[in-house]
Tab-separated table of C-alpha atoms in Angstrom:
chain	number	residue	atom	x	y	z
V	1	ALA	CA	83.519	-8.234	-24.820
V	2	PHE	CA	80.229	-9.847	-23.948
V	3	SER	CA	77.231	-7.711	-23.147
V	4	LEU	CA	75.679	-8.689	-19.842
V	5	LEU	CA	72.828	-7.325	-17.783
V	6	PRO	CA	73.880	-4.629	-15.286
V	7	ASP	CA	73.155	-7.015	-12.399
V	8	ARG	CA	73.624	-10.607	-13.468
V	9	THR	CA	72.176	-12.009	-10.247
V	10	THR	CA	68.707	-10.617	-11.020
V	11	LEU	CA	68.237	-12.480	-14.295
V	12	PRO	CA	64.568	-13.491	-14.417
V	13	GLY	CA	63.730	-17.067	-15.295
V	14	PRO	CA	65.079	-20.435	-14.168
V	15	LYS	CA	68.003	-20.505	-11.726
V	16	LEU	CA	68.770	-24.177	-12.430
V	17	ILE	CA	68.588	-25.694	-15.917
V	18	CYS	CA	69.143	-29.438	-16.244
V	19	PHE	CA	69.871	-31.075	-19.578
V	20	ASP	CA	69.758	-34.549	-20.986
V	21	GLY	CA	72.912	-35.408	-22.953
V	22	ASP	CA	72.319	-37.455	-26.108
V	23	GLN	CA	70.116	-35.758	-28.699
V	24	THR	CA	69.750	-32.721	-26.420
V	25	LEU	CA	73.265	-31.250	-26.191
V	26	TYR	CA	74.854	-33.475	-28.834
V	27	SER	CA	73.765	-36.108	-31.342
V	28	ASP	CA	72.922	-39.576	-30.065
V	29	GLY	CA	76.111	-41.487	-29.286
V	30	ALA	CA	78.312	-38.521	-30.237
V	31	ASN	CA	80.221	-35.900	-28.242
V	32	PHE	CA	79.788	-32.140	-27.813
V	33	GLU	CA	82.501	-31.116	-30.265
V	34	SER	CA	81.432	-28.467	-32.752
V	35	ASN	CA	78.373	-26.477	-31.713
V	36	PRO	CA	79.633	-22.952	-30.927
V	37	ARG	CA	76.135	-21.446	-30.910
V	38	LEU	CA	74.890	-23.772	-28.173
V	39	ALA	CA	78.193	-23.389	-26.309
V	40	LYS	CA	77.759	-19.607	-26.343
V	41	TYR	CA	74.229	-19.776	-24.940
V	42	LEU	CA	75.360	-22.059	-22.107
V	43	PHE	CA	78.263	-19.682	-21.440
V	44	LEU	CA	75.907	-16.685	-21.264
V	45	LEU	CA	73.585	-18.471	-18.847
V	46	LEU	CA	76.488	-19.301	-16.529
V	47	LYS	CA	77.707	-15.696	-16.725
V	48	HIS	CA	74.235	-14.536	-15.696
V	49	GLY	CA	74.163	-16.669	-12.557
V	50	VAL	CA	72.249	-19.712	-13.826
V	51	THR	CA	73.404	-23.162	-12.659
V	52	ILE	CA	73.766	-25.684	-15.491
V	53	ALA	CA	73.611	-29.436	-14.846
V	54	VAL	CA	73.887	-32.241	-17.394
V	55	VAL	CA	71.743	-35.025	-15.920
V	56	THR	CA	72.625	-38.021	-18.045
V	57	ALA	CA	72.167	-41.768	-18.034
V	58	ALA	CA	75.829	-42.105	-19.058
V	59	GLY	CA	77.330	-43.785	-16.019
V	60	TYR	CA	81.129	-43.877	-15.901
V	61	GLU	CA	81.197	-43.668	-12.091
V	62	TYR	CA	83.690	-40.932	-11.124
V	63	GLN	CA	85.957	-41.409	-14.141
V	64	ALA	CA	85.927	-37.717	-14.990
V	65	ALA	CA	87.966	-38.043	-18.204
V	66	LYS	CA	85.157	-40.004	-19.852
V	67	TYR	CA	82.564	-37.308	-19.167
V	68	GLU	CA	85.093	-34.688	-20.290
V	69	LEU	CA	85.473	-36.482	-23.617
V	70	ARG	CA	81.716	-36.340	-24.176
V	71	LEU	CA	81.779	-32.571	-23.452
V	72	SER	CA	85.187	-31.788	-24.963
V	73	GLY	CA	84.204	-28.886	-27.226
V	74	LEU	CA	82.053	-27.219	-24.572
V	75	LEU	CA	84.770	-27.333	-21.910
V	76	ALA	CA	87.305	-25.990	-24.423
V	77	TYR	CA	84.948	-23.093	-25.182
V	78	PHE	CA	84.654	-22.234	-21.482
V	79	LYS	CA	88.435	-22.279	-21.127
V	80	GLU	CA	89.135	-20.113	-24.166
V	81	LYS	CA	86.464	-17.617	-23.116
V	82	GLY	CA	88.018	-17.317	-19.671
V	83	LEU	CA	85.016	-18.499	-17.654
V	84	GLU	CA	86.142	-18.383	-14.038
V	85	GLY	CA	85.222	-18.282	-10.371
V	86	ASP	CA	81.645	-18.897	-9.339
V	87	ASP	CA	80.496	-18.882	-12.974
V	88	LEU	CA	82.750	-21.856	-13.704
V	89	GLU	CA	81.725	-23.806	-10.612
V	90	ARG	CA	78.017	-23.582	-11.435
V	91	PHE	CA	78.490	-26.261	-14.107
V	92	TYR	CA	77.666	-29.815	-12.939
V	93	ILE	CA	77.231	-33.234	-14.448
V	94	PHE	CA	75.115	-35.923	-12.778
V	95	GLY	CA	76.118	-39.304	-14.217
V	96	GLY	CA	74.018	-42.450	-13.998
V	97	GLU	CA	70.918	-40.215	-13.726
V	98	CYS	CA	71.489	-39.496	-10.016
V	99	ASN	CA	74.493	-41.540	-8.923
V	100	TYR	CA	77.711	-39.632	-9.684
V	101	LEU	CA	77.860	-35.859	-9.149
V	102	LEU	CA	80.802	-33.905	-10.609
V	103	ARG	CA	81.510	-30.178	-10.823
V	104	LEU	CA	83.731	-28.123	-13.104
V	105	GLY	CA	86.848	-26.802	-11.406
V	106	ALA	CA	89.263	-23.916	-11.960
V	107	ASP	CA	91.400	-26.214	-14.140
V	108	TYR	CA	88.442	-26.679	-16.514
V	109	LYS	CA	88.231	-30.341	-15.557
V	110	LEU	CA	85.426	-32.194	-13.840
V	111	HIS	CA	85.895	-33.226	-10.219
V	112	ALA	CA	83.807	-35.500	-8.015
V	113	VAL	CA	81.651	-33.674	-5.501
V	114	LYS	CA	82.147	-35.080	-2.008
V	115	GLU	CA	79.459	-37.619	-1.202
V	116	ASN	CA	79.637	-38.047	2.576
V	117	GLY	CA	80.558	-36.062	5.637
V	118	PRO	CA	79.716	-32.391	6.294
V	119	GLY	CA	78.553	-30.759	3.068
V	120	GLY	CA	78.574	-34.023	1.101
V	121	TRP	CA	75.807	-34.217	-1.458
V	122	MET	CA	74.628	-37.673	-0.375
V	123	ASN	CA	74.773	-36.804	3.316
V	124	SER	CA	72.945	-33.500	2.916
V	125	THR	CA	70.069	-34.987	0.906
V	126	LYS	CA	69.257	-37.978	3.137
V	127	HIS	CA	66.099	-36.204	4.266
V	128	MET	CA	64.673	-37.171	0.868
V	129	PRO	CA	63.347	-40.758	1.110
V	130	GLU	CA	64.420	-41.722	-2.432
V	131	ALA	CA	67.863	-40.103	-2.286
V	132	PRO	CA	70.876	-42.333	-3.078
V	133	GLY	CA	72.260	-41.845	0.431
V	134	ASN	CA	69.378	-43.975	1.737
V	135	TRP	CA	69.769	-46.935	-0.618
V	136	SER	CA	70.908	-50.316	0.680
V	137	GLU	CA	73.403	-52.212	-1.439
V	138	SER	CA	71.291	-55.379	-1.194
V	139	GLU	CA	68.316	-53.603	-2.773
V	140	VAL	CA	70.545	-52.120	-5.485
V	141	GLN	CA	71.765	-55.603	-6.385
V	142	SER	CA	68.188	-56.921	-6.381
V	143	VAL	CA	67.178	-54.331	-8.995
V	144	LEU	CA	70.198	-55.214	-11.127
V	145	ASP	CA	69.569	-58.953	-10.773
V	146	MET	CA	65.963	-58.567	-11.902
V	147	ALA	CA	66.965	-56.352	-14.802
V	148	GLU	CA	69.629	-58.775	-16.008
V	149	ALA	CA	67.252	-61.748	-15.839
V	150	SER	CA	64.465	-59.845	-17.609
V	151	PHE	CA	66.736	-58.648	-20.410
V	152	GLN	CA	68.041	-62.173	-20.860
V	153	ALA	CA	64.494	-63.498	-21.226
V	154	ALA	CA	63.533	-60.699	-23.633
V	155	MET	CA	66.632	-61.340	-25.724
V	156	GLU	CA	65.820	-65.050	-26.010
V	157	ASP	CA	62.078	-64.598	-26.614
V	158	GLN	CA	62.630	-62.057	-29.392
V	159	ASN	CA	65.786	-63.589	-30.867
V	160	MET	CA	67.548	-60.253	-30.388
V	161	ARG	CA	71.108	-59.938	-31.670
V	162	ALA	CA	72.251	-58.366	-28.443
V	163	ARG	CA	74.376	-58.768	-25.362
V	164	ILE	CA	73.972	-57.699	-21.759
V	165	ILE	CA	76.410	-55.603	-19.770
V	166	ARG	CA	76.229	-54.903	-16.049
V	167	LYS	CA	77.677	-51.848	-14.342
V	168	LYS	CA	77.723	-50.751	-10.712
V	169	ARG	CA	74.297	-49.094	-10.872
V	170	SER	CA	72.845	-50.171	-14.243
V	171	VAL	CA	72.247	-53.031	-16.652
V	172	GLY	CA	72.238	-52.540	-20.408
V	173	LEU	CA	70.869	-54.498	-23.358
V	174	ILE	CA	73.133	-53.443	-26.218
V	175	PRO	CA	73.520	-54.583	-29.834
V	176	LYS	CA	76.237	-56.975	-30.893
V	177	ALA	CA	78.901	-55.583	-33.216
V	178	ASP	CA	77.442	-54.339	-36.523
V	179	GLU	CA	73.911	-55.267	-35.442
V	180	LYS	CA	70.840	-53.134	-34.786
V	181	MET	CA	67.738	-53.685	-32.703
V	182	THR	CA	64.330	-52.319	-33.637
V	183	ARG	CA	62.643	-49.712	-31.482
V	184	GLU	CA	59.660	-52.010	-31.032
V	185	ALA	CA	61.851	-54.818	-29.680
V	186	LEU	CA	63.578	-52.430	-27.287
V	187	ASP	CA	60.238	-51.006	-26.135
V	188	GLU	CA	58.984	-54.522	-25.457
V	189	ALA	CA	62.051	-55.302	-23.350
V	190	VAL	CA	61.625	-52.047	-21.406
V	191	LEU	CA	57.898	-52.484	-20.782
V	192	ARG	CA	58.565	-56.008	-19.582
V	193	ILE	CA	61.088	-55.037	-16.905
V	194	GLN	CA	59.052	-51.970	-15.919
V	195	SER	CA	56.109	-54.232	-15.147
V	196	GLU	CA	58.257	-56.730	-13.253
V	197	LEU	CA	59.875	-54.071	-11.079
V	198	ASP	CA	56.571	-52.266	-10.475
V	199	ASN	CA	55.056	-55.509	-9.211
V	200	SER	CA	58.039	-56.478	-7.063
V	201	LYS	CA	58.673	-55.639	-3.418
V	202	ILE	CA	61.623	-53.439	-4.308
V	203	ASN	CA	61.156	-49.853	-3.138
V	204	LEU	CA	64.120	-48.174	-4.791
V	205	PRO	CA	63.535	-45.671	-7.608
V	206	PHE	CA	64.568	-46.989	-11.002
V	207	CYS	CA	64.452	-46.079	-14.658
V	208	ALA	CA	63.936	-48.616	-17.440
V	209	PHE	CA	64.222	-46.886	-20.780
V	210	ASN	CA	64.700	-47.287	-24.515
V	211	GLY	CA	67.798	-45.379	-25.567
V	212	GLY	CA	67.053	-45.704	-29.289
V	213	ARG	CA	69.845	-48.179	-30.000
V	214	ASP	CA	69.842	-49.935	-26.636
V	215	ALA	CA	67.793	-50.435	-23.468
V	216	TRP	CA	68.857	-49.810	-19.895
V	217	VAL	CA	67.741	-50.165	-16.323
V	218	ASP	CA	69.307	-47.642	-13.964
V	219	VAL	CA	69.021	-47.646	-10.204
V	220	GLY	CA	67.592	-44.189	-9.617
V	221	ASN	CA	66.110	-41.819	-12.186
V	222	LYS	CA	66.092	-38.189	-13.294
V	223	ARG	CA	63.315	-37.288	-10.872
V	224	VAL	CA	65.726	-38.130	-8.067
V	225	GLY	CA	68.624	-36.451	-9.881
V	226	VAL	CA	66.790	-33.152	-10.306
V	227	GLN	CA	65.413	-33.264	-6.743
V	228	VAL	CA	68.882	-33.889	-5.299
V	229	LEU	CA	70.237	-30.888	-7.210
V	230	GLN	CA	67.333	-28.697	-6.104
V	231	SER	CA	67.911	-29.633	-2.464
V	232	TYR	CA	71.712	-29.526	-2.547
V	233	LEU	CA	71.829	-26.172	-4.372
V	234	GLY	CA	68.824	-24.616	-2.658
V	235	VAL	CA	66.790	-24.026	-5.829
V	236	PRO	CA	62.979	-24.442	-5.592
V	237	PRO	CA	61.123	-26.502	-8.230
V	238	GLU	CA	59.442	-23.442	-9.725
V	239	GLU	CA	62.879	-21.953	-10.524
V	240	SER	CA	64.144	-25.152	-12.150
V	241	LEU	CA	63.853	-26.418	-15.721
V	242	HIS	CA	64.684	-29.746	-17.336
V	243	ILE	CA	65.295	-30.018	-21.089
V	244	GLY	CA	65.354	-33.416	-22.794
V	245	ASP	CA	64.111	-35.563	-25.658
V	246	GLN	CA	62.838	-38.728	-23.918
V	247	PHE	CA	59.482	-37.912	-22.342
V	248	LEU	CA	57.510	-40.981	-23.380
V	249	ASN	CA	56.927	-43.631	-20.703
V	250	THR	CA	59.814	-45.657	-22.116
V	251	GLY	CA	62.158	-42.648	-21.979
V	252	ASN	CA	64.452	-41.541	-19.172
V	253	ASP	CA	63.404	-37.858	-19.072
V	254	PHE	CA	59.821	-38.823	-18.248
V	255	ALA	CA	60.399	-38.990	-14.477
V	256	ALA	CA	61.593	-35.371	-14.284
V	257	ARG	CA	58.116	-34.130	-15.197
V	258	SER	CA	56.920	-34.627	-11.620
V	259	VAL	CA	59.505	-32.304	-10.012
V	260	CYS	CA	59.943	-29.285	-12.307
V	261	PRO	CA	58.776	-27.661	-15.549
V	262	CYS	CA	60.152	-29.469	-18.598
V	263	VAL	CA	60.805	-28.713	-22.261
V	264	TRP	CA	60.537	-31.571	-24.757
V	265	ILE	CA	62.939	-31.106	-27.643
V	266	THR	CA	64.065	-33.399	-30.472
V	267	SER	CA	67.556	-32.117	-31.318
V	268	PRO	CA	70.434	-29.889	-30.151
V	269	GLU	CA	69.167	-27.269	-32.625
V	270	GLU	CA	65.881	-27.055	-30.739
V	271	THR	CA	67.812	-26.829	-27.458
V	272	SER	CA	69.690	-23.835	-28.894
V	273	TYR	CA	66.398	-22.159	-29.814
V	274	ILE	CA	64.994	-22.685	-26.303
V	275	LEU	CA	68.096	-21.191	-24.653
V	276	LYS	CA	68.074	-18.248	-27.042
V	277	SER	CA	64.453	-17.599	-26.079
V	278	ILE	CA	65.257	-17.793	-22.351
V	279	LEU	CA	68.104	-15.299	-22.735
V	280	ARG	CA	66.039	-12.950	-24.896
V	281	LEU	CA	63.057	-12.986	-22.527
V	282	ALA	CA	65.413	-12.400	-19.591
V	283	GLY	CA	66.599	-9.177	-21.201
V	284	VAL	CA	70.085	-10.175	-22.333
V	285	PRO	CA	71.114	-7.658	-25.053
V	286	LEU	CA	69.957	-8.797	-28.464
V	287	MET	CA	73.376	-8.650	-30.146
V	288	ALA	CA	74.894	-10.985	-27.558
V	289	ILE	CA	72.272	-13.554	-28.543
V	290	LEU	CA	71.944	-13.057	-32.299
V	291	ASN	CA	75.682	-13.012	-33.004
V	292	PRO	CA	76.994	-15.697	-30.642
V	293	VAL	CA	79.745	-17.008	-32.892
V	294	GLY	CA	81.368	-13.975	-34.450
V	295	TYR	CA	82.242	-15.958	-37.577
V	296	GLU	CA	79.006	-17.562	-38.690
V	297	ASP	CA	80.624	-19.306	-41.641
V	298	LYS	CA	83.406	-20.998	-39.613
V	299	LYS	CA	83.485	-23.449	-36.749
V	300	GLN	CA	85.550	-20.863	-34.832
V	301	VAL	CA	84.660	-18.258	-32.231
V	302	ASN	CA	86.196	-15.154	-30.698
V	303	GLY	CA	88.161	-15.874	-27.572
V	304	THR	CA	90.427	-14.267	-24.997
V	305	LYS	CA	93.700	-12.510	-25.844
V	306	ASP	CA	97.158	-13.933	-25.287
V	307	GLN	CA	100.081	-12.091	-23.649
V	308	LYS	CA	100.852	-10.271	-26.916
V	309	GLY	CA	97.306	-8.971	-27.172
V	310	ILE	CA	96.461	-11.261	-30.075
V	311	GLU	CA	92.970	-12.677	-29.842
V	312	LYS	CA	92.844	-16.445	-29.535
V	313	LYS	CA	90.187	-18.510	-31.264
V	314	VAL	CA	88.291	-21.619	-30.298
V	315	ASP	CA	88.807	-23.763	-33.390
V	316	PHE	CA	86.200	-26.514	-33.200
V	317	ASP	CA	87.688	-28.358	-36.184
V	318	GLU	CA	91.020	-28.596	-34.367
V	319	MET	CA	89.272	-29.627	-31.146
V	320	GLU	CA	87.465	-32.403	-33.001
V	321	ARG	CA	90.742	-33.561	-34.564
V	322	ARG	CA	92.493	-33.734	-31.191
V	323	THR	CA	89.728	-35.502	-29.313
V	324	SER	CA	89.225	-37.987	-32.156
V	325	ARG	CA	92.572	-39.572	-31.319
V	326	LEU	CA	90.627	-41.505	-28.716
V	327	ALA	CA	87.351	-43.285	-29.288
V	328	MET	CA	85.055	-44.402	-26.506
V	329	ASP	CA	82.570	-47.229	-26.535
V	330	VAL	CA	79.480	-45.280	-25.439
V	331	PHE	CA	77.883	-48.473	-24.149
V	332	THR	CA	80.709	-49.711	-21.900
V	333	GLY	CA	82.770	-46.548	-21.450
V	334	GLU	CA	85.907	-48.327	-22.652
V	335	MET	CA	88.538	-45.940	-24.046
V	336	ILE	CA	89.977	-47.128	-27.369
V	337	PRO	CA	92.941	-45.533	-29.243
V	338	LEU	CA	91.747	-44.455	-32.685
V	339	GLN	CA	94.104	-46.805	-34.561
V	340	ALA	CA	92.835	-49.774	-32.582
V	341	ALA	CA	89.240	-48.691	-33.153
V	342	SER	CA	89.933	-48.511	-36.898
V	343	ARG	CA	91.428	-52.011	-36.934
V	344	ASP	CA	88.387	-53.410	-35.152
V	345	ALA	CA	85.922	-51.665	-37.489
């Protein structure tokens, strides 16, 4: 059994913790598959009444299965540990920085949060001038048009071995197959479009950022994403926290600095340390924090018991094997059967 505070609702510290995805919860371009220590800390925070939100540039619209693949090991951990009720429903993902809001349901799958009508997240946050519910489609397309033209010019000027993809709310400059682009070239492309959009008559929030292997322009940014969550969930800025790795002016966590305290990390290991510190300072019993896995030498953790009273395990090796049957192009979101991905490699 897990040791919890006598009254979970009085846990001191942040009530809303937002996370970047790549290089914060999982390695860049990878999925959350085999990190039981970090999974346990997130589980403990949810059990103590904290709302968790992954605010990510990954924009697959409301195709929940694609976000679930990126978080496969974490969602499996929640299921095996029997996370339920309000604890379960305090887990959100905000895709496209601030465009697609999903929440974890009782079936341990992600579901789109209603946008419009009474209680819809877009409708209820229209009082915020920059909120997505106030954007006009013509302005959205203007941002995307400018981004596409700017990336095309940057690609030609720098002889970049790249291609451009356009989504509903973003434009990406991504490498061609088996090619890489230098960070300096990507920074140059980002600074170029930042300047062009800053000097345009477009009033929509945007984020132009260097993703390390690619560059993107998103309509909206993490400032808006965090503010929408604060308003929709009723959490004040001083009780919110954003954790990410991209806080330079060409990074997509930078904008969140203006709306809540932030922690700048460089890896999922540092994220784990930060969460352990939050739990320890909040008074969560030491043994629940120091021994989060149960089997430190295996990628396996204690779980719930089956009908025969035999304790089930979360086997992260098996989870990785099962989810690896499908590969996903992290740039386009295209789902590729593993055999086909191997043939194309």
